Coordinates of C-alpha atoms and ligand atoms in Angstrom, one line a residue:
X1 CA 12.2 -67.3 22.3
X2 CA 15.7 -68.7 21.4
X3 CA 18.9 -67.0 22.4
X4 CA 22.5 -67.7 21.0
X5 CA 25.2 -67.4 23.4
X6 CA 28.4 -68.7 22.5
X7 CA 28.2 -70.9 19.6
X8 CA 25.2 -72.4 20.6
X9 CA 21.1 -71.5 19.9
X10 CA 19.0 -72.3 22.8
X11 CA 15.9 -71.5 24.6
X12 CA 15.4 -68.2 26.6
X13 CA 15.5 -69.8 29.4
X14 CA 18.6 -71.9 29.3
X15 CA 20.8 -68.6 28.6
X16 CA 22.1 -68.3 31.5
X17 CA 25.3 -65.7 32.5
X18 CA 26.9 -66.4 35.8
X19 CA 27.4 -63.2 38.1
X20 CA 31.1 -63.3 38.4
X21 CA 31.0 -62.1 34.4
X22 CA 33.0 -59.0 34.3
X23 CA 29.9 -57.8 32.1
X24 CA 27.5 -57.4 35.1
X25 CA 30.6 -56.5 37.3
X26 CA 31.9 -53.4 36.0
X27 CA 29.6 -53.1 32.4
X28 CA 32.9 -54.2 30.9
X29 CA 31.1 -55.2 27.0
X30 CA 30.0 -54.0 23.7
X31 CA 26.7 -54.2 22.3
X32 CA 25.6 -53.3 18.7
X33 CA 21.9 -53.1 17.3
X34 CA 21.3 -53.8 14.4
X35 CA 17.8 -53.3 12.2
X36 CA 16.8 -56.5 10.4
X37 CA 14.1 -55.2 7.1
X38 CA 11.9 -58.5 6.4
X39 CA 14.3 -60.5 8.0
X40 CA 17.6 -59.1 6.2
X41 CA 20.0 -56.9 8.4
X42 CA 20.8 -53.4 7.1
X43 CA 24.5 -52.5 6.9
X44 CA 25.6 -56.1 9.3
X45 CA 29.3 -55.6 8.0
X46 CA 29.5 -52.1 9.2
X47 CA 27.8 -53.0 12.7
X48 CA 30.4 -56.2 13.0
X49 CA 32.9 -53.6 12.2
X50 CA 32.2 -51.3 14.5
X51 CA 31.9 -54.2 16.9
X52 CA 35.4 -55.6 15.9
X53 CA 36.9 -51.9 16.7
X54 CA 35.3 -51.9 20.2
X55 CA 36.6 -55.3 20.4
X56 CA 40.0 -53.9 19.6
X57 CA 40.1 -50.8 22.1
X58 CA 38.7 -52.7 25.0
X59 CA 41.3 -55.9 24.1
X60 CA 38.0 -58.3 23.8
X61 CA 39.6 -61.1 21.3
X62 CA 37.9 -64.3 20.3
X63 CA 34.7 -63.3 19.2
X64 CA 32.5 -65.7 16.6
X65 CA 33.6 -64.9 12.7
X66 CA 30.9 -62.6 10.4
X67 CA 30.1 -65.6 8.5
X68 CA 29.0 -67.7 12.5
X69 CA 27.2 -64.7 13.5
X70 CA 25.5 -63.9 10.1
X71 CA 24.0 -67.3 10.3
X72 CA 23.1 -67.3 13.7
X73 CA 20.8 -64.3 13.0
X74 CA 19.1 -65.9 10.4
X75 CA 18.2 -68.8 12.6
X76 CA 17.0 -66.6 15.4
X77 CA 15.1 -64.2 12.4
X78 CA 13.3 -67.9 11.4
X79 CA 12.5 -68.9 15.4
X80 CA 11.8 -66.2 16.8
X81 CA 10.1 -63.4 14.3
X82 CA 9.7 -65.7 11.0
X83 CA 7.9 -62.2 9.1
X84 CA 8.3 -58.2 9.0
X85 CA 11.2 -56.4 10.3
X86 CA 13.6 -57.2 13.6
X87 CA 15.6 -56.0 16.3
X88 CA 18.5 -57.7 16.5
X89 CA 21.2 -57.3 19.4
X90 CA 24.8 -58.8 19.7
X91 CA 26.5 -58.6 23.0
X92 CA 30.0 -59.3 24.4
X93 CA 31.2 -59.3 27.6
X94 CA 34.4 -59.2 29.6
X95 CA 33.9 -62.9 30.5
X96 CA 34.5 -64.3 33.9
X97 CA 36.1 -61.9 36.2
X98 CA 39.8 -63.6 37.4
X99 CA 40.7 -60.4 39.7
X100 CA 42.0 -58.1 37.0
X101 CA 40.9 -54.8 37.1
X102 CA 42.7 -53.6 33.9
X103 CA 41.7 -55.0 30.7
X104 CA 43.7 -58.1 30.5
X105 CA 41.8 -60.9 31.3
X106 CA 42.1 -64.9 31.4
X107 CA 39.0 -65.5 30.2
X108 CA 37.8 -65.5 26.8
X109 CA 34.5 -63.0 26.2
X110 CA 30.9 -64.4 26.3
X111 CA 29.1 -63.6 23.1
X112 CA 25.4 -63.3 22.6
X113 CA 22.8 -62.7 20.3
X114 CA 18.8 -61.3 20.6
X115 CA 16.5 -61.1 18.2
X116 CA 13.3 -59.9 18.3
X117 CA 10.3 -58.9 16.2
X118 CA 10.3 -54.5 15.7
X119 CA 7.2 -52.8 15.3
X120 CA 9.1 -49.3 14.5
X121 CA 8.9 -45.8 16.4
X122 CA 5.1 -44.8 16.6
X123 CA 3.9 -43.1 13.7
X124 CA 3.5 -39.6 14.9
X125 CA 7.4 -39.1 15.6
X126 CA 7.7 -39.1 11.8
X127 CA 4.8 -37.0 11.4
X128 CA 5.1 -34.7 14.1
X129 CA 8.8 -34.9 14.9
X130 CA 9.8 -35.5 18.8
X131 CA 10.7 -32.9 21.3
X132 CA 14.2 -32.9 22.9
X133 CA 15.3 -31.0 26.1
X134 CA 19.1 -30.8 26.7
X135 CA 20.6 -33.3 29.3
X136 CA 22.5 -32.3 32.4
X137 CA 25.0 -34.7 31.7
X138 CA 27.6 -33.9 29.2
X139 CA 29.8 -35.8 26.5
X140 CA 33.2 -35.9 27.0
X141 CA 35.1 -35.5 24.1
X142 CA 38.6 -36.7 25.2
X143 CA 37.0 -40.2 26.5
X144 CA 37.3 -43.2 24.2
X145 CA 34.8 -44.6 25.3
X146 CA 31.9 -42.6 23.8
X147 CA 33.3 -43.2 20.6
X148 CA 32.4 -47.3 20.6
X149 CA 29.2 -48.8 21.8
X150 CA 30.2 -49.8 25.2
X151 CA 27.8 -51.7 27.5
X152 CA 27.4 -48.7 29.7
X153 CA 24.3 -47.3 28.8
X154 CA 23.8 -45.9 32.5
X155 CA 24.3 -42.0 30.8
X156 CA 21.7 -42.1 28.3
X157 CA 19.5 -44.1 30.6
X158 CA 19.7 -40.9 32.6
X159 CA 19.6 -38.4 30.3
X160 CA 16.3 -39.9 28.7
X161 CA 14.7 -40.2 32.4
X162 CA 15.6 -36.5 32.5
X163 CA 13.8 -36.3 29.5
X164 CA 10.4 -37.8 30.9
X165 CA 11.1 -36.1 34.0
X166 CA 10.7 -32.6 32.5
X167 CA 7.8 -33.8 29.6
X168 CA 10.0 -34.4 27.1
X169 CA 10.4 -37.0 23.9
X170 CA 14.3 -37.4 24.5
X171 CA 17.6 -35.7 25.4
X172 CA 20.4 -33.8 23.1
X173 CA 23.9 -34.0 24.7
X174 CA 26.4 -31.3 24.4
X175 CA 29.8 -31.9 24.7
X176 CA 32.4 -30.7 28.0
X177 CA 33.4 -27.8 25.5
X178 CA 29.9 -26.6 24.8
X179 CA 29.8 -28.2 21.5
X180 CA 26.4 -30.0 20.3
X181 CA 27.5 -33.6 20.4
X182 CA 24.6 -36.2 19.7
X183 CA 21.3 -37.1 21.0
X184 CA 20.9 -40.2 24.0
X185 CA 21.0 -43.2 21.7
X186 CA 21.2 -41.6 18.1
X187 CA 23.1 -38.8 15.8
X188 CA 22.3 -35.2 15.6
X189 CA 21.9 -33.1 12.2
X190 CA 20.9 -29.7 11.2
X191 CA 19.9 -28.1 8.1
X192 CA 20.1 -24.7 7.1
X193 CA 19.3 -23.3 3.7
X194 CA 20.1 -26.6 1.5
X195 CA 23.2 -27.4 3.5
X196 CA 22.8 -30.7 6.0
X197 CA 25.3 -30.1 9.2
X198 CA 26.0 -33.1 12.0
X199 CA 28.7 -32.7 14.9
X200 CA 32.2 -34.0 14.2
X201 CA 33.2 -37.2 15.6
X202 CA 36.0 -35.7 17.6
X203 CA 32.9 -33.7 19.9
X204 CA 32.6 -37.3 21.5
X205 CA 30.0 -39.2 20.1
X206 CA 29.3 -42.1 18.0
X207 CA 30.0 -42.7 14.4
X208 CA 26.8 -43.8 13.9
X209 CA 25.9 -46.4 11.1
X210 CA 23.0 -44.2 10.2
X211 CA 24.8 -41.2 10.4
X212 CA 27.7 -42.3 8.3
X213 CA 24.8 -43.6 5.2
X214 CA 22.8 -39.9 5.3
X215 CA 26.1 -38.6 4.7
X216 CA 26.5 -40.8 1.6
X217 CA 23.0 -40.3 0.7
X218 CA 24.0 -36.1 0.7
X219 CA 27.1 -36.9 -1.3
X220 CA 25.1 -38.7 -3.8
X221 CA 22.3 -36.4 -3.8
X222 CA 24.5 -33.7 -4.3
X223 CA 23.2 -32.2 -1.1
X224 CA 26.2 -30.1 1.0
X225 CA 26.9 -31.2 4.1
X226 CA 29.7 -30.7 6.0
X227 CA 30.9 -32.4 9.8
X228 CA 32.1 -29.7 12.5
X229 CA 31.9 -28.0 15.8
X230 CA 28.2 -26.3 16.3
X231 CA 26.7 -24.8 19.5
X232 CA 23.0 -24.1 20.8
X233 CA 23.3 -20.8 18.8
X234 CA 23.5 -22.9 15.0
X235 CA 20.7 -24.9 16.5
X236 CA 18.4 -22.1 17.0
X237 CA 19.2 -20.6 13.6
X238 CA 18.4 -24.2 11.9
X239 CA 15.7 -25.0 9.8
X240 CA 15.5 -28.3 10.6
X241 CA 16.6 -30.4 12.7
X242 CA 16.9 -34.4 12.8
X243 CA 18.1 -37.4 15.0
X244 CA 19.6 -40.9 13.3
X245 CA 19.6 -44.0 14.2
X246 CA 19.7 -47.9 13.0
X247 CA 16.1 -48.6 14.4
X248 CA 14.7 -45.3 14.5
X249 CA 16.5 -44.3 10.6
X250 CA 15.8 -40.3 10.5
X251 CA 13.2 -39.1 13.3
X252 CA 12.6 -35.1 12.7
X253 CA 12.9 -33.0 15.7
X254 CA 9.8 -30.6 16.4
X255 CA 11.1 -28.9 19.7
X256 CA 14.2 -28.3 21.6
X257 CA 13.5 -26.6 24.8
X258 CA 11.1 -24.1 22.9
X259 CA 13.0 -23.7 20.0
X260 CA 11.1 -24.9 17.2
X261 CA 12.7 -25.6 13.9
X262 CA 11.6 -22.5 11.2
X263 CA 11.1 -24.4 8.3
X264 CA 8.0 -27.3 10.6
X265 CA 8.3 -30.5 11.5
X266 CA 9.4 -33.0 9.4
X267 CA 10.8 -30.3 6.9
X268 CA 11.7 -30.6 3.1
X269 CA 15.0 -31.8 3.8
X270 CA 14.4 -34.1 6.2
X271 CA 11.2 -35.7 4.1
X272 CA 13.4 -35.7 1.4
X273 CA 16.2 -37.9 3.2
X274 CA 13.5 -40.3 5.0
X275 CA 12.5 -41.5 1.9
X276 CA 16.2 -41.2 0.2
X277 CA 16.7 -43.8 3.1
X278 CA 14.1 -45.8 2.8
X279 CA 14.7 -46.5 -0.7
X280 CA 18.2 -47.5 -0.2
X281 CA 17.6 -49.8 2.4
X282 CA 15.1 -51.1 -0.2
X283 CA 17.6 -51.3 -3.1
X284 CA 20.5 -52.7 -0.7
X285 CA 18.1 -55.9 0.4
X286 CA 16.8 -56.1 -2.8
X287 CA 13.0 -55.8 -1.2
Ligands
PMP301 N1 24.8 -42.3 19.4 C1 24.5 -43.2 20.4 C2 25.0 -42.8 21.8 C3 23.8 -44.3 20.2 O1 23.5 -45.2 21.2 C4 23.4 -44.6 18.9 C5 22.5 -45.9 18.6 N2 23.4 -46.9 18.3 C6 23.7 -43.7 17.9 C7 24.4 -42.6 18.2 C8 23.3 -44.0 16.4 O2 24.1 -45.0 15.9 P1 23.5 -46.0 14.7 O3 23.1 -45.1 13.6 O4 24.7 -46.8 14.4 O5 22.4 -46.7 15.3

């Protein structure tokens, strides 16, 4: 397998990070992941975007330029996967740790890219939805940090070994104030009646890529939706219920905690959506 790490496309093995990088140190980094169809990444501008404004927040400059990094995943796509769809996975650390335990460093960042061949979710979460049990651990909604894709992963790491630890699928995060926020590594939505519901970005989450196009595909659909502040009580009195996310695109929810969705598993809204999705990704590739 070839890796590149800054400006430069190598074997696996070569990549090598030292363990002064501030990345391992203190999980000081970003990471995006980004869902190649046949080899052509969905939505790469938004991803590099989101990227840029974690860049921004955390003061990571010097990053390669849209056009380096759009090339670079098209030679890994041709090495390493070469057919069908792909994970792909940027990552930039804090560089080389100088002493500085604020975010000004001497170093520039280290930048890398994996990508790998994606088989997709197994079947049956589409056709049977997955079952979620709310996490322990709580979004906090007055943290920056939950709102860009920081390398600190260690909460939903938790929350979804939570998950397996009480014979679940995944975990749902609420927020400090009791608010649904989003699930371990995707969006939350609702639906009741005809009208598609997802938590606000101000609960503490992330503006998820995925997220951000069902909300298109609703406007253009002419289906309501609205974004806003929703408890365990709107969750129990929704029809249906689905998660979002860039490799996943819309998984249905069949359970959470016993509560199961009124209108089954994937529902008419949700079916409808999946293949809204699906055809858009189609149309935007041109596949
Ligand atoms: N929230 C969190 C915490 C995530 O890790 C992800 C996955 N990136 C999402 C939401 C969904 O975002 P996206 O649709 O951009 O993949």
């Amino acid at each position: 397998m070839k890796i590149y790490l800054d400006g430069r496309i190598m074997e696996a093995e070569e990549a090598r990070i030292p363990v002064t990088d501030r990345g391992i140190l203190f999980g000081d980094g970003l990471f995006e992941t980004i869902r190649a169809y046949r080899g052509k990444p969905f939505r790469l501008d938004r991803h590099l975007k989101r990227l840029r404004e974690g860049c921004r927040v955390l003061r990571l400059s010097g990053i390669p330029g849209d056009e380096e990094i759009a090339r670079a995943i098209e030679a890994l796509y041709m090495e390493n996967v070469g057919s069908g769809d792909a994970y792909v996975r940027l990552t930039v650390t804090g560089g080389d740790f100088d002493g500085s335990r604020t975010l000004t460093r001497s170093s520039p960042p280290r930048f890398f890219i994996l990508v790998r061949p994606f088989e997709g979710y197994p079947p049956e979460y589409y056709r049977r939805g997955i079952r979620l049990t709310v996490s322990s651990v709580r979004r906090n909604p007055y943290s920056p940090l939950w709102r860009i894709k920081t390398s600190n992963y260690l909460e939903p790491l938790y929350a979804k070994q939570e998950a397996a630890d009480r014979g679940y699928d995944d975990s749902l995060f609420l927020n400090t104030d009791g608010y649904l926020a989003e699930g371990s590594t995707s969006n939350l939505f609702l639906v009741s009646g005809e009208k598609v519901m997802t938590p606000h970005t101000d609960c503490g989450i992330l503006a998820g890529i995925t997220r951000e196009t069902v909300l298109e595909l609703c406007s253009r659909e002419g289906t309501a939706c609205e974004e806003g502040f929703y408890d365990l009580e709107d969750l129990r009195a929704a029809g249906e219920v689905f998660l979002t996310m860039t490799t996943g695109e819309i998984i249905p929810v069949a359970e959470v905690d016993g509560f199961r969705p009124a209108e089954g598993c994937p529902g008419p809204v949700t079916s409808r959506l999946s293949e809204a999705y699906r055809r858009l990704v189609a149309e935007e590739l041109g596949l």
